[in-house]
mmCIF file of C-alpha atoms in Angstrom:
data_model
loop_
_atom_site.group_PDB
_atom_site.id
_atom_site.type_symbol
_atom_site.label_atom_id
_atom_site.label_comp_id
_atom_site.label_asym_id
_atom_site.label_seq_id
_atom_site.Cartn_x
_atom_site.Cartn_y
_atom_site.Cartn_z
ATOM 1 C CA MET A 25 76.078 118.387 -196.677
ATOM 2 C CA PRO A 26 73.387 120.032 -198.888
ATOM 3 C CA ARG A 27 71.402 122.974 -197.613
ATOM 4 C CA LEU A 28 68.143 121.620 -196.255
ATOM 5 C CA TRP A 29 65.949 124.379 -197.601
ATOM 6 C CA SER A 30 67.101 123.414 -201.122
ATOM 7 C CA LEU A 31 65.532 119.960 -200.729
ATOM 8 C CA THR A 32 62.033 120.000 -202.211
ATOM 9 C CA PRO A 33 59.206 117.733 -201.028
ATOM 10 C CA VAL A 34 59.716 115.730 -204.234
ATOM 11 C CA LEU A 35 63.363 114.990 -203.452
ATOM 12 C CA LEU A 36 62.558 114.136 -199.856
ATOM 13 C CA GLY A 37 59.707 111.970 -201.063
ATOM 14 C CA VAL A 38 62.056 110.081 -203.346
ATOM 15 C CA TRP A 39 64.438 109.437 -200.451
ATOM 16 C CA LEU A 40 61.628 108.253 -198.190
ATOM 17 C CA SER A 41 60.073 106.126 -200.917
ATOM 18 C CA SER A 42 63.364 104.433 -201.731
ATOM 19 C CA SER A 43 63.983 103.705 -198.064
ATOM 20 C CA HIS A 44 60.587 101.973 -197.819
ATOM 21 C CA THR A 45 60.530 100.139 -201.154
ATOM 22 C CA SER A 46 64.090 98.864 -201.350
ATOM 23 C CA HIS A 47 64.229 95.072 -201.618
ATOM 24 C CA ALA A 48 67.223 94.970 -199.286
ATOM 25 C CA PRO A 49 66.303 94.406 -195.623
ATOM 26 C CA THR A 50 66.213 97.617 -193.627
ATOM 27 C CA PRO A 51 69.075 97.405 -191.141
ATOM 28 C CA ALA A 52 68.294 97.568 -187.450
ATOM 29 C CA ILE A 53 69.504 100.557 -185.468
ATOM 30 C CA SER A 54 70.620 100.812 -181.856
ATOM 31 C CA PRO A 55 68.744 102.452 -178.952
ATOM 32 C CA GLN A 56 71.391 105.195 -179.036
ATOM 33 C CA HIS A 57 69.502 106.676 -181.980
ATOM 34 C CA VAL A 58 66.558 107.337 -179.661
ATOM 35 C CA ASP A 59 68.887 109.331 -177.412
ATOM 36 C CA ALA A 60 70.268 111.212 -180.417
ATOM 37 C CA VAL A 61 66.793 112.236 -181.618
ATOM 38 C CA VAL A 62 65.804 113.309 -178.104
ATOM 39 C CA GLU A 63 68.978 115.376 -177.736
ATOM 40 C CA HIS A 64 68.240 117.016 -181.082
ATOM 41 C CA LEU A 65 64.655 117.904 -180.232
ATOM 42 C CA THR A 66 65.319 119.195 -176.729
ATOM 43 C CA ARG A 67 67.593 122.014 -177.854
ATOM 44 C CA PRO A 68 65.494 125.216 -178.099
ATOM 45 C CA MET A 69 64.985 126.404 -181.670
ATOM 46 C CA ASP A 70 63.009 129.008 -183.587
ATOM 47 C CA THR A 71 62.231 130.290 -187.079
ATOM 48 C CA THR A 72 63.405 133.882 -186.512
ATOM 49 C CA GLU A 73 66.099 133.768 -189.211
ATOM 50 C CA GLN A 74 63.602 132.556 -191.791
ATOM 51 C CA ALA A 75 61.013 135.159 -190.790
ATOM 52 C CA GLU A 76 63.604 137.920 -191.198
ATOM 53 C CA ARG A 77 64.388 136.718 -194.745
ATOM 54 C CA ASN A 78 60.828 135.995 -195.839
ATOM 55 C CA SER A 79 57.830 138.037 -194.712
ATOM 56 C CA ARG A 80 55.498 135.108 -195.459
ATOM 57 C CA PHE A 81 56.814 133.426 -192.317
ATOM 58 C CA VAL A 82 56.562 134.450 -188.667
ATOM 59 C CA GLY A 83 58.930 133.822 -185.790
ATOM 60 C CA VAL A 84 57.954 130.651 -183.925
ATOM 61 C CA GLN A 85 59.841 129.130 -181.011
ATOM 62 C CA MET A 86 59.761 125.432 -180.204
ATOM 63 C CA THR A 87 60.519 124.383 -176.640
ATOM 64 C CA THR A 88 60.880 120.688 -175.791
ATOM 65 C CA CYS A 89 62.003 118.934 -172.618
ATOM 66 C CA PRO A 90 62.167 115.414 -171.162
ATOM 67 C CA ILE A 91 59.480 114.579 -168.608
ATOM 68 C CA GLN A 92 58.754 111.810 -166.146
ATOM 69 C CA VAL A 93 55.500 109.918 -166.698
ATOM 70 C CA THR A 94 54.325 108.182 -163.554
ATOM 71 C CA GLY A 95 52.345 105.000 -164.036
ATOM 72 C CA SER A 96 54.030 104.119 -167.324
ATOM 73 C CA ALA A 97 55.299 100.542 -167.514
ATOM 74 C CA ASP A 98 57.552 101.257 -170.492
ATOM 75 C CA GLN A 99 61.263 101.223 -169.747
ATOM 76 C CA TYR A 100 62.688 101.795 -173.217
ATOM 77 C CA GLY A 101 61.295 105.022 -174.657
ATOM 78 C CA ILE A 102 61.624 108.656 -173.585
ATOM 79 C CA TYR A 103 58.713 111.030 -172.984
ATOM 80 C CA LEU A 104 58.906 114.696 -173.975
ATOM 81 C CA TYR A 105 56.688 117.742 -173.627
ATOM 82 C CA GLN A 106 56.680 120.243 -176.499
ATOM 83 C CA GLU A 107 55.320 123.762 -176.984
ATOM 84 C CA GLN A 108 55.184 125.987 -180.045
ATOM 85 C CA ALA A 109 54.573 129.702 -179.600
ATOM 86 C CA LEU A 110 55.055 132.910 -181.537
ATOM 87 C CA THR A 111 58.360 134.440 -180.479
ATOM 88 C CA ALA A 112 56.461 137.612 -179.575
ATOM 89 C CA HIS A 113 54.212 135.626 -177.211
ATOM 90 C CA ILE A 114 56.319 132.819 -175.755
ATOM 91 C CA GLU A 115 54.083 132.624 -172.704
ATOM 92 C CA SER A 116 51.038 131.706 -174.833
ATOM 93 C CA PRO A 117 51.766 128.560 -176.879
ATOM 94 C CA TYR A 118 49.364 127.798 -179.707
ATOM 95 C CA ARG A 119 50.332 124.134 -179.945
ATOM 96 C CA GLN A 120 51.140 121.741 -177.093
ATOM 97 C CA ARG A 121 51.687 117.997 -177.091
ATOM 98 C CA PHE A 122 53.446 115.100 -175.445
ATOM 99 C CA LEU A 123 55.849 112.961 -177.432
ATOM 100 C CA TYR A 124 57.023 109.427 -176.843
ATOM 101 C CA ILE A 125 60.308 108.659 -178.601
ATOM 102 C CA THR A 126 61.140 104.976 -179.009
ATOM 103 C CA LEU A 127 62.437 102.382 -181.451
ATOM 104 C CA SER A 128 59.939 100.750 -183.786
ATOM 105 C CA LYS A 129 59.034 97.151 -182.948
ATOM 106 C CA ASP A 130 61.428 95.861 -185.599
ATOM 107 C CA ALA A 131 64.154 98.271 -184.395
ATOM 108 C CA THR A 132 64.628 99.757 -187.880
ATOM 109 C CA ARG A 133 63.339 103.274 -187.115
ATOM 110 C CA VAL A 134 62.962 105.831 -184.383
ATOM 111 C CA GLU A 135 59.286 106.582 -183.810
ATOM 112 C CA SER A 136 57.847 109.778 -182.389
ATOM 113 C CA HIS A 137 54.353 109.152 -180.994
ATOM 114 C CA THR A 138 52.360 112.366 -180.603
ATOM 115 C CA PHE A 139 49.731 112.713 -177.875
ATOM 116 C CA LYS A 140 47.248 115.581 -177.629
ATOM 117 C CA PRO A 141 46.491 116.496 -173.994
ATOM 118 C CA PRO A 142 42.781 117.054 -173.261
ATOM 119 C CA ILE A 143 43.386 120.426 -171.586
ATOM 120 C CA PRO A 144 46.663 121.771 -173.060
ATOM 121 C CA GLU A 145 46.601 124.989 -171.019
ATOM 122 C CA THR A 146 47.199 122.909 -167.895
ATOM 123 C CA TRP A 147 50.752 122.238 -169.039
ATOM 124 C CA THR A 148 51.852 125.660 -170.261
ATOM 125 C CA GLY A 149 55.385 126.317 -169.034
ATOM 126 C CA LEU A 150 55.937 122.703 -167.933
ATOM 127 C CA CYS A 151 59.544 122.812 -169.144
ATOM 128 C CA GLN A 152 60.295 125.575 -166.656
ATOM 129 C CA GLN A 153 59.762 123.199 -163.754
ATOM 130 C CA ALA A 154 62.821 121.629 -162.129
ATOM 131 C CA THR A 155 61.550 118.072 -162.587
ATOM 132 C CA PRO A 156 58.565 118.118 -164.964
ATOM 133 C CA SER A 157 56.289 115.163 -164.335
ATOM 134 C CA ILE A 158 52.798 114.039 -165.339
ATOM 135 C CA ASP A 159 50.596 111.007 -164.778
ATOM 136 C CA THR A 160 50.186 108.592 -167.653
ATOM 137 C CA HIS A 161 46.445 109.404 -167.835
ATOM 138 C CA ALA A 162 47.292 113.025 -168.677
ATOM 139 C CA LEU A 163 48.993 112.101 -171.954
ATOM 140 C CA GLY A 164 45.719 112.270 -173.832
ATOM 141 C CA GLU A 165 44.919 110.799 -177.230
ATOM 142 C CA LEU A 166 47.546 109.324 -179.548
ATOM 143 C CA VAL A 167 47.063 111.358 -182.744
ATOM 144 C CA CYS A 168 50.093 110.657 -184.923
ATOM 145 C CA VAL A 169 53.297 108.659 -185.354
ATOM 146 C CA VAL A 170 56.333 109.933 -187.259
ATOM 147 C CA SER A 171 59.012 107.423 -188.281
ATOM 148 C CA LEU A 172 62.628 108.592 -188.598
ATOM 149 C CA ARG A 173 65.683 106.958 -190.142
ATOM 150 C CA PRO A 174 69.333 107.995 -189.889
ATOM 151 C CA SER A 175 70.608 109.472 -193.157
ATOM 152 C CA THR A 176 73.450 111.552 -194.555
ATOM 153 C CA LEU A 177 71.296 114.569 -193.657
ATOM 154 C CA GLY A 178 70.967 113.550 -190.003
ATOM 155 C CA TYR A 179 67.510 112.014 -189.523
ATOM 156 C CA VAL A 180 64.712 112.080 -192.082
ATOM 157 C CA GLY A 181 61.161 110.916 -191.536
ATOM 158 C CA SER A 182 57.486 111.471 -192.167
ATOM 159 C CA THR A 183 53.957 110.825 -191.077
ATOM 160 C CA PRO A 184 52.170 107.792 -192.597
ATOM 161 C CA ALA A 185 51.316 108.194 -196.295
ATOM 162 C CA GLU A 186 47.646 108.804 -195.417
ATOM 163 C CA GLY A 187 48.623 111.479 -192.908
ATOM 164 C CA CYS A 188 47.188 111.997 -189.440
ATOM 165 C CA PRO A 189 43.737 113.267 -188.384
ATOM 166 C CA VAL A 190 43.510 116.899 -187.334
ATOM 167 C CA ASN A 191 40.877 119.567 -186.771
ATOM 168 C CA LEU A 192 42.697 122.829 -187.338
ATOM 169 C CA ARG A 193 41.887 125.841 -189.536
ATOM 170 C CA GLY A 194 39.763 123.853 -191.960
ATOM 171 C CA ALA A 195 42.091 120.865 -192.207
ATOM 172 C CA VAL A 196 40.978 117.330 -191.399
ATOM 173 C CA ARG A 197 44.299 115.657 -192.225
ATOM 174 C CA LEU A 198 47.920 116.665 -191.891
ATOM 175 C CA THR A 199 51.128 115.363 -193.368
ATOM 176 C CA ASN A 200 54.666 116.186 -192.411
ATOM 177 C CA THR A 201 58.164 115.417 -193.588
ATOM 178 C CA ILE A 202 60.873 116.197 -191.041
ATOM 179 C CA VAL A 203 64.623 116.592 -191.386
ATOM 180 C CA LEU A 204 66.777 116.809 -188.261
ATOM 181 C CA HIS A 205 70.134 118.209 -189.334
ATOM 182 C CA GLN A 206 73.281 119.961 -188.156
ATOM 183 C CA ASP A 207 71.587 123.368 -187.794
ATOM 184 C CA GLY A 208 68.258 122.343 -186.293
ATOM 185 C CA MET A 209 65.131 121.050 -188.008
ATOM 186 C CA ASP A 210 63.174 121.579 -191.248
ATOM 187 C CA THR A 211 59.513 120.551 -191.444
ATOM 188 C CA TRP A 212 57.077 120.324 -194.378
ATOM 189 C CA ASP A 213 53.961 120.594 -192.200
ATOM 190 C CA ARG A 214 50.728 120.700 -194.253
ATOM 191 C CA GLY A 215 46.997 120.600 -193.584
ATOM 192 C CA PHE A 216 44.388 119.293 -196.055
ATOM 193 C CA ASP A 217 40.610 119.673 -196.126
ATOM 194 C CA ALA A 218 38.042 116.946 -196.760
ATOM 195 C CA ASN A 219 38.500 117.386 -200.540
ATOM 196 C CA GLY A 220 42.242 116.813 -200.320
ATOM 197 C CA GLU A 221 43.090 120.466 -200.957
ATOM 198 C CA GLN A 222 45.965 121.992 -198.986
ATOM 199 C CA VAL A 223 44.590 124.755 -196.762
ATOM 200 C CA TRP A 224 47.693 125.662 -194.773
ATOM 201 C CA GLY A 225 51.333 124.781 -194.304
ATOM 202 C CA ALA A 226 54.635 124.739 -196.167
ATOM 203 C CA GLU A 227 54.572 125.260 -199.924
ATOM 204 C CA VAL A 228 57.752 126.524 -201.598
ATOM 205 C CA GLU A 229 60.070 125.970 -198.650
ATOM 206 C CA PRO A 230 59.893 124.176 -195.289
ATOM 207 C CA TYR A 231 59.582 125.756 -191.888
ATOM 208 C CA GLN A 232 63.210 126.240 -190.861
ATOM 209 C CA TYR A 233 63.820 125.887 -187.133
ATOM 210 C CA ARG A 234 67.339 126.817 -186.090
ATOM 211 C CA TRP A 235 68.954 126.100 -182.762
ATOM 212 C CA LEU A 236 69.275 129.000 -180.344
ATOM 213 C CA ASP A 237 72.470 129.803 -178.503
ATOM 214 C CA GLU A 238 72.183 128.392 -174.979
#
């Protein structure tokens, strides 16, 4: 298997483009792939190794856990809560969201639906609860959908070509390409301003999240 940090956005873009433009029908995948993606995401991971190698990066920990959503009629997908925080300040996450992991309607991809809670601070530390649970009304606004396909790398996916709306550090749109692999996860997370100029995010290499020993 190739090292993930050696895969440039161009190479990943080629893979994603070919998977979308191929004339052959995209094969359906089983619901077990939803479980596999959830299992991958819910292992704690951080970017400490990358930050130690490259001073342009900082240590960030990602914590994700399954949650119960009362009032939801859906019986097929899995809800998750996710926090990102600097490793030096785990108790103060700077990014919090709910995820809904499910198969696409045509069952050819795993979709990760991202919801932004209206008051994120309410849910800080939710994964520390024995049985984390929220009401469906607390999910907030659906802000993005990432589609993932199984590949020789593990799972590879991206935001829609036009990106997703955001209001963060001068960016009005974000794009992301994600690779879930044998060591954790690599993400090409980027923010763009109203003129289409990148104002933050990955440039030469992706953010490299590596699983922590449990």
